[in-house]
């Protein structure tokens, strides 16, 4: 059976007029590395769950994207990261919200799935699971990037002046991956720093199963990116799963409807990557672009931004 993987580096892309050839090359190379990390797992017979974990770790390590190293700042100048992983075989899931410490928050989400009876954890209790699992921590400086810090200052200044616009590159970003392995199993993982200048304690859609992350072998695996509040209010991932199960939509029909019809009704900008039970990829977005890439043994490799 065919395997495939799709990844995203967020819908908060640099507007095309600010993208230089050098920056575009750097984004493409980073996507390519993460795609290869996941694809290598699948090509050697590994599981979809291991593939999405490997791909998301690579994206978290990459300072260009808003997750792990390079995460955006809260309005207090801190990092609060959210992550989730879901296994389509049995719908087991692990999620973590508002953490600062683990170098790869997706690993902590996975440890919560594998080492506890819980789905979503926060705070010291979540961090303890990571320490017990031997997950590496990183100091606050590791997550710092000057660009994200400048973006926070700019956002706060624009807010004070009343000139804040909704430039997606300044506001948000996220990383995620979905995969189907050669055994026919699906998995999804998502990781994010959230929205620039968010209030401390704000949690987005990424760590919420059925909103920003979802996987079930019967239908699809989904990892979303965009205005988290709208994605939560619409239960984006669950809505796509439900349209497939109950209305007989294909993945492409369901994902397109939710992203291009339902989300705009809530002013929700963003997109998602998704894979169905046969390994077909959908990656709709309703904004200027979404860092994205996919590959598989029966589909053509693609890396795209706009
Ligand atoms: N969905 C993320 C959040 O709301 C942000 C993003 O994907 O751009 O936390």
mmCIF file of C-alpha atoms and ligand atoms in Angstrom:
data_model
loop_
_atom_site.group_PDB
_atom_site.id
_atom_site.type_symbol
_atom_site.label_atom_id
_atom_site.label_comp_id
_atom_site.label_asym_id
_atom_site.label_seq_id
_atom_site.Cartn_x
_atom_site.Cartn_y
_atom_site.Cartn_z
ATOM 1 C CA UNK A 1 0.000 0.000 0.000
ATOM 2 C CA UNK A 2 1.109 3.552 -0.681
ATOM 3 C CA UNK A 3 2.427 5.890 1.990
ATOM 4 C CA UNK A 4 2.243 9.671 1.978
ATOM 5 C CA UNK A 5 3.014 12.636 4.201
ATOM 6 C CA UNK A 6 2.036 16.312 4.128
ATOM 7 C CA UNK A 7 3.471 19.054 6.317
ATOM 8 C CA UNK A 8 2.884 22.764 6.909
ATOM 9 C CA UNK A 9 4.899 25.580 8.405
ATOM 10 C CA UNK A 10 1.881 27.778 9.041
ATOM 11 C CA UNK A 11 -0.462 30.058 7.178
ATOM 12 C CA UNK A 12 1.350 33.123 8.532
ATOM 13 C CA UNK A 13 3.451 33.515 5.412
ATOM 14 C CA UNK A 14 5.474 36.568 4.573
ATOM 15 C CA UNK A 15 3.449 38.606 2.076
ATOM 16 C CA UNK A 16 4.836 37.959 -1.411
ATOM 17 C CA UNK A 17 6.025 41.554 -1.762
ATOM 18 C CA UNK A 18 8.302 41.123 1.296
ATOM 19 C CA UNK A 19 9.681 37.751 0.250
ATOM 20 C CA UNK A 20 13.239 37.879 -1.093
ATOM 21 C CA UNK A 21 14.717 35.039 -3.176
ATOM 22 C CA UNK A 22 17.094 34.238 -0.273
ATOM 23 C CA UNK A 23 14.285 33.984 2.269
ATOM 24 C CA UNK A 24 12.145 31.935 -0.041
ATOM 25 C CA UNK A 25 15.045 29.541 -0.614
ATOM 26 C CA UNK A 26 15.540 29.230 3.168
ATOM 27 C CA UNK A 27 11.843 28.472 3.764
ATOM 28 C CA UNK A 28 11.780 25.921 0.975
ATOM 29 C CA UNK A 29 14.944 24.219 2.224
ATOM 30 C CA UNK A 30 13.529 24.035 5.766
ATOM 31 C CA UNK A 31 10.274 22.498 4.498
ATOM 32 C CA UNK A 32 12.222 20.067 2.380
ATOM 33 C CA UNK A 33 14.332 18.931 5.362
ATOM 34 C CA UNK A 34 11.267 18.346 7.531
ATOM 35 C CA UNK A 35 9.470 16.518 4.741
ATOM 36 C CA UNK A 36 12.469 14.269 4.241
ATOM 37 C CA UNK A 37 12.620 13.567 7.995
ATOM 38 C CA UNK A 38 9.050 12.252 7.915
ATOM 39 C CA UNK A 39 9.283 10.578 4.535
ATOM 40 C CA UNK A 40 12.395 8.640 5.555
ATOM 41 C CA UNK A 41 10.447 7.049 8.410
ATOM 42 C CA UNK A 42 7.639 5.992 6.056
ATOM 43 C CA UNK A 43 9.966 4.755 3.315
ATOM 44 C CA UNK A 44 11.672 2.414 5.752
ATOM 45 C CA UNK A 45 8.342 0.926 6.850
ATOM 46 C CA UNK A 46 7.923 3.114 9.949
ATOM 47 C CA UNK A 47 4.575 4.227 11.359
ATOM 48 C CA UNK A 48 2.602 7.336 10.471
ATOM 49 C CA UNK A 49 2.872 8.323 14.139
ATOM 50 C CA UNK A 50 6.690 8.223 14.045
ATOM 51 C CA UNK A 51 6.699 10.049 10.719
ATOM 52 C CA UNK A 52 4.582 13.006 11.907
ATOM 53 C CA UNK A 53 6.597 13.203 15.135
ATOM 54 C CA UNK A 54 9.880 13.312 13.181
ATOM 55 C CA UNK A 55 8.594 15.916 10.733
ATOM 56 C CA UNK A 56 7.184 18.181 13.441
ATOM 57 C CA UNK A 57 10.388 17.908 15.515
ATOM 58 C CA UNK A 58 12.350 19.074 12.456
ATOM 59 C CA UNK A 59 9.963 22.010 11.977
ATOM 60 C CA UNK A 60 10.157 22.898 15.703
ATOM 61 C CA UNK A 61 13.964 22.946 15.492
ATOM 62 C CA UNK A 62 13.760 25.382 12.600
ATOM 63 C CA UNK A 63 13.745 29.020 13.799
ATOM 64 C CA UNK A 64 11.910 30.210 10.671
ATOM 65 C CA UNK A 65 8.642 28.718 11.895
ATOM 66 C CA UNK A 66 6.475 29.584 14.900
ATOM 67 C CA UNK A 67 6.930 26.458 17.033
ATOM 68 C CA UNK A 68 9.694 25.307 19.357
ATOM 69 C CA UNK A 69 12.769 27.385 18.496
ATOM 70 C CA UNK A 70 11.442 30.560 16.881
ATOM 71 C CA UNK A 71 8.076 30.508 18.696
ATOM 72 C CA UNK A 72 6.291 33.862 18.920
ATOM 73 C CA UNK A 73 6.152 35.880 22.151
ATOM 74 C CA UNK A 74 3.213 36.451 24.464
ATOM 75 C CA UNK A 75 2.469 40.069 25.315
ATOM 76 C CA UNK A 76 4.573 39.576 28.471
ATOM 77 C CA UNK A 77 7.584 38.618 26.339
ATOM 78 C CA UNK A 78 7.439 34.917 27.192
ATOM 79 C CA UNK A 79 6.867 31.728 25.224
ATOM 80 C CA UNK A 80 3.834 29.517 25.827
ATOM 81 C CA UNK A 81 3.716 26.585 23.457
ATOM 82 C CA UNK A 82 0.892 24.231 22.478
ATOM 83 C CA UNK A 83 1.237 20.835 20.759
ATOM 84 C CA UNK A 84 -0.772 17.721 19.967
ATOM 85 C CA UNK A 85 -0.417 14.312 18.416
ATOM 86 C CA UNK A 86 -3.117 11.825 17.435
ATOM 87 C CA UNK A 87 -2.932 8.212 16.330
ATOM 88 C CA UNK A 88 -5.593 7.281 13.757
ATOM 89 C CA UNK A 89 -5.453 3.585 14.650
ATOM 90 C CA UNK A 90 -7.275 3.937 17.953
ATOM 91 C CA UNK A 91 -7.836 7.701 18.257
ATOM 92 C CA UNK A 92 -5.430 7.909 21.152
ATOM 93 C CA UNK A 93 -4.197 11.467 21.549
ATOM 94 C CA UNK A 94 -1.791 13.533 23.643
ATOM 95 C CA UNK A 95 -1.881 17.310 23.927
ATOM 96 C CA UNK A 96 -0.108 19.974 25.912
ATOM 97 C CA UNK A 97 -0.898 23.672 26.294
ATOM 98 C CA UNK A 98 0.984 26.723 27.494
ATOM 99 C CA UNK A 99 4.330 25.071 28.199
ATOM 100 C CA UNK A 100 7.823 26.493 28.199
ATOM 101 C CA UNK A 101 10.718 24.094 28.629
ATOM 102 C CA UNK A 102 10.681 21.059 26.335
ATOM 103 C CA UNK A 103 12.856 21.639 23.307
ATOM 104 C CA UNK A 104 10.293 19.730 21.223
ATOM 105 C CA UNK A 105 6.785 20.245 22.614
ATOM 106 C CA UNK A 106 5.447 17.558 20.244
ATOM 107 C CA UNK A 107 7.542 14.979 22.107
ATOM 108 C CA UNK A 108 5.865 16.016 25.341
ATOM 109 C CA UNK A 109 2.435 15.651 23.686
ATOM 110 C CA UNK A 110 3.414 12.173 22.595
ATOM 111 C CA UNK A 111 4.668 11.256 26.073
ATOM 112 C CA UNK A 112 1.315 12.391 27.504
ATOM 113 C CA UNK A 113 -0.423 10.094 25.024
ATOM 114 C CA UNK A 114 1.830 7.144 25.730
ATOM 115 C CA UNK A 115 2.521 7.493 29.464
ATOM 116 C CA UNK A 116 -0.773 8.753 30.944
ATOM 117 C CA UNK A 117 -4.510 8.116 30.757
ATOM 118 C CA UNK A 118 -5.080 11.775 29.933
ATOM 119 C CA UNK A 119 -5.415 13.622 26.667
ATOM 120 C CA UNK A 120 -4.676 17.285 27.444
ATOM 121 C CA UNK A 121 -2.311 18.496 30.146
ATOM 122 C CA UNK A 122 -0.923 21.869 31.225
ATOM 123 C CA UNK A 123 1.530 23.322 33.706
ATOM 124 C CA UNK A 124 3.918 21.605 36.050
ATOM 125 C CA UNK A 125 2.115 18.270 35.822
ATOM 126 C CA UNK A 126 2.652 18.171 32.079
ATOM 127 C CA UNK A 127 6.301 19.182 32.389
ATOM 128 C CA UNK A 128 6.873 16.413 34.928
ATOM 129 C CA UNK A 129 5.677 13.810 32.400
ATOM 130 C CA UNK A 130 8.299 15.130 30.007
ATOM 131 C CA UNK A 131 11.078 14.986 32.577
ATOM 132 C CA UNK A 132 10.090 11.442 33.578
ATOM 133 C CA UNK A 133 10.163 10.450 29.898
ATOM 134 C CA UNK A 134 13.674 11.893 29.520
ATOM 135 C CA UNK A 135 12.536 14.598 27.091
ATOM 136 C CA UNK A 136 15.186 17.250 26.686
ATOM 137 C CA UNK A 137 14.495 20.744 28.064
ATOM 138 C CA UNK A 138 15.968 23.908 26.589
ATOM 139 C CA UNK A 139 16.609 27.242 28.327
ATOM 140 C CA UNK A 140 14.449 30.266 27.494
ATOM 141 C CA UNK A 141 17.239 31.760 25.319
ATOM 142 C CA UNK A 142 17.045 28.738 23.017
ATOM 143 C CA UNK A 143 13.549 29.731 21.903
ATOM 144 C CA UNK A 144 14.467 33.413 21.408
ATOM 145 C CA UNK A 145 14.753 34.877 17.922
ATOM 146 C CA UNK A 146 15.355 38.575 17.371
ATOM 147 C CA UNK A 147 12.852 38.651 14.525
ATOM 148 C CA UNK A 148 9.983 37.357 16.686
ATOM 149 C CA UNK A 149 10.957 39.743 19.473
ATOM 150 C CA UNK A 150 10.926 42.708 17.081
ATOM 151 C CA UNK A 151 7.553 41.531 15.802
ATOM 152 C CA UNK A 152 6.165 41.580 19.348
ATOM 153 C CA UNK A 153 7.438 45.138 19.896
ATOM 154 C CA UNK A 154 5.965 46.232 16.578
ATOM 155 C CA UNK A 155 2.634 44.603 17.391
ATOM 156 C CA UNK A 156 2.439 46.264 20.813
ATOM 157 C CA UNK A 157 3.364 49.630 19.294
ATOM 158 C CA UNK A 158 0.734 49.305 16.554
ATOM 159 C CA UNK A 159 -1.856 48.270 19.124
ATOM 160 C CA UNK A 160 -1.095 51.367 21.195
ATOM 161 C CA UNK A 161 -1.310 53.586 18.108
ATOM 162 C CA UNK A 162 -4.500 51.911 16.919
ATOM 163 C CA UNK A 163 -2.871 50.932 13.599
ATOM 164 C CA UNK A 164 -2.822 47.161 14.065
ATOM 165 C CA UNK A 165 -3.690 45.299 10.868
ATOM 166 C CA UNK A 166 -4.067 41.589 10.317
ATOM 167 C CA UNK A 167 -0.765 40.869 8.568
ATOM 168 C CA UNK A 168 -0.552 37.084 9.042
ATOM 169 C CA UNK A 169 3.248 37.042 9.069
ATOM 170 C CA UNK A 170 3.248 39.250 12.155
ATOM 171 C CA UNK A 171 0.378 37.570 13.924
ATOM 172 C CA UNK A 172 0.834 33.847 13.807
ATOM 173 C CA UNK A 173 2.189 30.605 12.327
ATOM 174 C CA UNK A 174 2.260 26.959 13.382
ATOM 175 C CA UNK A 175 3.788 23.712 12.176
ATOM 176 C CA UNK A 176 2.145 20.376 11.560
ATOM 177 C CA UNK A 177 2.204 17.063 9.750
ATOM 178 C CA UNK A 178 -0.194 14.333 8.665
ATOM 179 C CA UNK A 179 0.761 10.935 7.312
ATOM 180 C CA UNK A 180 -0.509 7.613 6.071
ATOM 181 C CA UNK A 181 1.904 4.726 6.454
ATOM 182 C CA UNK A 182 2.270 1.635 4.277
ATOM 183 C CA UNK A 183 0.087 -0.321 6.720
ATOM 184 C CA UNK A 184 -2.762 2.127 6.091
ATOM 185 C CA UNK A 185 -2.591 3.904 9.442
ATOM 186 C CA UNK A 186 -3.064 7.674 9.776
ATOM 187 C CA UNK A 187 -1.576 10.142 12.268
ATOM 188 C CA UNK A 188 -1.447 13.903 12.817
ATOM 189 C CA UNK A 189 0.722 16.259 14.857
ATOM 190 C CA UNK A 190 0.680 20.041 15.347
ATOM 191 C CA UNK A 191 2.902 22.412 17.324
ATOM 192 C CA UNK A 192 2.783 26.188 17.798
ATOM 193 C CA UNK A 193 3.861 29.214 19.758
ATOM 194 C CA UNK A 194 0.337 30.542 19.141
ATOM 195 C CA UNK A 195 -0.419 34.142 18.231
ATOM 196 C CA UNK A 196 2.022 37.023 18.651
ATOM 197 C CA UNK A 197 1.153 39.175 21.696
ATOM 198 C CA UNK A 198 -1.417 36.671 22.962
ATOM 199 C CA UNK A 199 -2.415 36.997 26.583
ATOM 200 C CA UNK A 200 -0.657 34.698 28.986
ATOM 201 C CA UNK A 201 -2.829 31.607 29.361
ATOM 202 C CA UNK A 202 -4.448 31.811 25.916
ATOM 203 C CA UNK A 203 -4.721 28.408 24.233
ATOM 204 C CA UNK A 204 -5.327 28.047 20.497
ATOM 205 C CA UNK A 205 -6.777 25.320 18.324
ATOM 206 C CA UNK A 206 -3.552 23.351 17.781
ATOM 207 C CA UNK A 207 -3.678 21.233 20.985
ATOM 208 C CA UNK A 208 -7.444 20.729 20.793
ATOM 209 C CA UNK A 209 -8.476 17.443 19.209
ATOM 210 C CA UNK A 210 -11.177 18.067 16.634
ATOM 211 C CA UNK A 211 -10.184 21.708 16.201
ATOM 212 C CA UNK A 212 -6.573 21.999 14.992
ATOM 213 C CA UNK A 213 -5.502 18.352 15.145
ATOM 214 C CA UNK A 214 -7.279 15.083 14.363
ATOM 215 C CA UNK A 215 -6.647 11.561 13.044
ATOM 216 C CA UNK A 216 -8.920 8.575 12.511
ATOM 217 C CA UNK A 217 -8.100 5.740 10.120
ATOM 218 C CA UNK A 218 -11.694 5.640 8.885
ATOM 219 C CA UNK A 219 -11.650 9.172 7.490
ATOM 220 C CA UNK A 220 -8.624 11.441 7.638
ATOM 221 C CA UNK A 221 -5.751 13.064 9.488
ATOM 222 C CA UNK A 222 -5.669 16.868 9.807
ATOM 223 C CA UNK A 223 -3.293 19.546 11.081
ATOM 224 C CA UNK A 224 -4.547 23.125 10.885
ATOM 225 C CA UNK A 225 -3.077 26.620 11.012
ATOM 226 C CA UNK A 226 -4.689 30.028 11.231
ATOM 227 C CA UNK A 227 -6.874 32.141 13.530
ATOM 228 C CA UNK A 228 -7.136 29.656 16.367
ATOM 229 C CA UNK A 229 -10.279 31.120 17.902
ATOM 230 C CA UNK A 230 -12.249 30.651 14.663
ATOM 231 C CA UNK A 231 -10.872 27.127 14.221
ATOM 232 C CA UNK A 232 -12.004 26.236 17.744
ATOM 233 C CA UNK A 233 -15.470 27.762 17.310
ATOM 234 C CA UNK A 234 -15.963 25.788 14.116
ATOM 235 C CA UNK A 235 -14.386 22.526 15.359
ATOM 236 C CA UNK A 236 -12.602 22.571 12.013
ATOM 237 C CA UNK A 237 -11.026 19.117 12.020
ATOM 238 C CA UNK A 238 -14.102 17.412 13.439
ATOM 239 C CA UNK A 239 -16.304 19.199 10.910
ATOM 240 C CA UNK A 240 -14.241 17.750 8.050
ATOM 241 C CA UNK A 241 -14.345 14.263 9.586
ATOM 242 C CA UNK A 242 -18.120 14.577 10.082
ATOM 243 C CA UNK A 243 -18.747 15.745 6.513
ATOM 244 C CA UNK A 244 -16.840 12.703 5.245
ATOM 245 C CA UNK A 245 -18.628 10.244 7.531
ATOM 246 C CA UNK A 246 -22.132 11.633 7.481
ATOM 247 C CA UNK A 247 -22.478 13.538 4.226
ATOM 248 C CA UNK A 248 -20.283 11.304 2.063
ATOM 249 C CA UNK A 249 -17.919 14.125 1.087
ATOM 250 C CA UNK A 250 -14.472 13.274 -0.200
ATOM 251 C CA UNK A 251 -11.627 14.742 1.850
ATOM 252 C CA UNK A 252 -11.049 17.406 -0.800
ATOM 253 C CA UNK A 253 -14.745 18.427 -0.795
ATOM 254 C CA UNK A 254 -15.006 18.502 2.990
ATOM 255 C CA UNK A 255 -11.738 20.384 3.540
ATOM 256 C CA UNK A 256 -12.476 22.878 0.784
ATOM 257 C CA UNK A 257 -15.946 23.626 2.177
ATOM 258 C CA UNK A 258 -14.698 24.162 5.722
ATOM 259 C CA UNK A 259 -11.710 26.309 4.721
ATOM 260 C CA UNK A 260 -13.281 28.322 1.917
ATOM 261 C CA UNK A 261 -16.938 28.598 2.982
ATOM 262 C CA UNK A 262 -17.390 27.963 6.712
ATOM 263 C CA UNK A 263 -14.240 29.618 8.078
ATOM 264 C CA UNK A 264 -14.663 32.887 6.135
ATOM 265 C CA UNK A 265 -18.147 33.191 7.664
ATOM 266 C CA UNK A 266 -16.374 33.497 11.017
ATOM 267 C CA UNK A 267 -13.619 35.703 9.580
ATOM 268 C CA UNK A 268 -11.261 32.810 10.128
ATOM 269 C CA UNK A 269 -8.178 32.981 7.967
ATOM 270 C CA UNK A 270 -5.836 30.018 7.587
ATOM 271 C CA UNK A 271 -5.619 26.546 6.151
ATOM 272 C CA UNK A 272 -4.699 22.952 6.864
ATOM 273 C CA UNK A 273 -2.989 19.850 5.556
ATOM 274 C CA UNK A 274 -4.982 16.629 5.459
ATOM 275 C CA UNK A 275 -4.634 13.060 4.244
ATOM 276 C CA UNK A 276 -7.405 10.505 3.685
ATOM 277 C CA UNK A 277 -7.463 6.756 4.249
ATOM 278 C CA UNK A 278 -6.071 6.153 0.749
ATOM 279 C CA UNK A 279 -3.233 8.610 1.273
ATOM 280 C CA UNK A 280 -4.655 11.430 -0.889
ATOM 281 C CA UNK A 281 -3.472 14.879 0.206
ATOM 282 C CA UNK A 282 -5.548 18.072 0.531
ATOM 283 C CA UNK A 283 -4.022 21.385 1.564
ATOM 284 C CA UNK A 284 -6.553 24.212 1.171
ATOM 285 C CA UNK A 285 -5.993 27.717 2.562
ATOM 286 C CA UNK A 286 -8.046 30.899 2.336
ATOM 287 C CA UNK A 287 -5.235 33.413 2.743
ATOM 288 C CA UNK A 288 -2.235 34.537 0.723
ATOM 289 C CA UNK A 289 -0.209 31.407 1.343
ATOM 290 C CA UNK A 290 0.704 28.515 3.572
ATOM 291 C CA UNK A 291 4.167 27.002 3.886
ATOM 292 C CA UNK A 292 3.480 23.438 2.809
ATOM 293 C CA UNK A 293 4.974 20.313 1.283
ATOM 294 C CA UNK A 294 4.042 16.729 0.581
ATOM 295 C CA UNK A 295 5.510 13.505 -0.744
ATOM 296 C CA UNK A 296 4.741 9.826 -1.024
ATOM 297 C CA UNK A 297 5.568 6.745 -3.037
ATOM 298 C CA UNK A 298 2.594 7.336 -5.343
ATOM 299 C CA UNK A 299 2.371 11.159 -5.394
ATOM 300 C CA UNK A 300 4.636 13.830 -6.770
ATOM 301 C CA UNK A 301 6.831 15.659 -4.253
ATOM 302 C CA UNK A 302 5.812 19.291 -3.831
ATOM 303 C CA UNK A 303 7.076 22.248 -1.769
ATOM 304 C CA UNK A 304 5.008 25.437 -2.011
ATOM 305 C CA UNK A 305 4.374 28.746 -0.265
ATOM 306 C CA UNK A 306 1.770 30.827 -2.177
HETATM 307 N N1 LIG B 1 -3.625 28.270 15.014
HETATM 308 C C1 LIG B 1 -2.556 28.816 15.804
HETATM 309 C C2 LIG B 1 -3.122 29.342 17.088
HETATM 310 O O1 LIG B 1 -4.177 29.934 17.063
HETATM 311 C C3 LIG B 1 -1.821 29.897 15.118
HETATM 312 C C4 LIG B 1 -1.522 29.640 13.669
HETATM 313 O O2 LIG B 1 -1.640 28.552 13.180
HETATM 314 O O3 LIG B 1 -1.142 30.557 12.974
HETATM 315 O O4 LIG B 1 -2.493 29.205 18.104
#
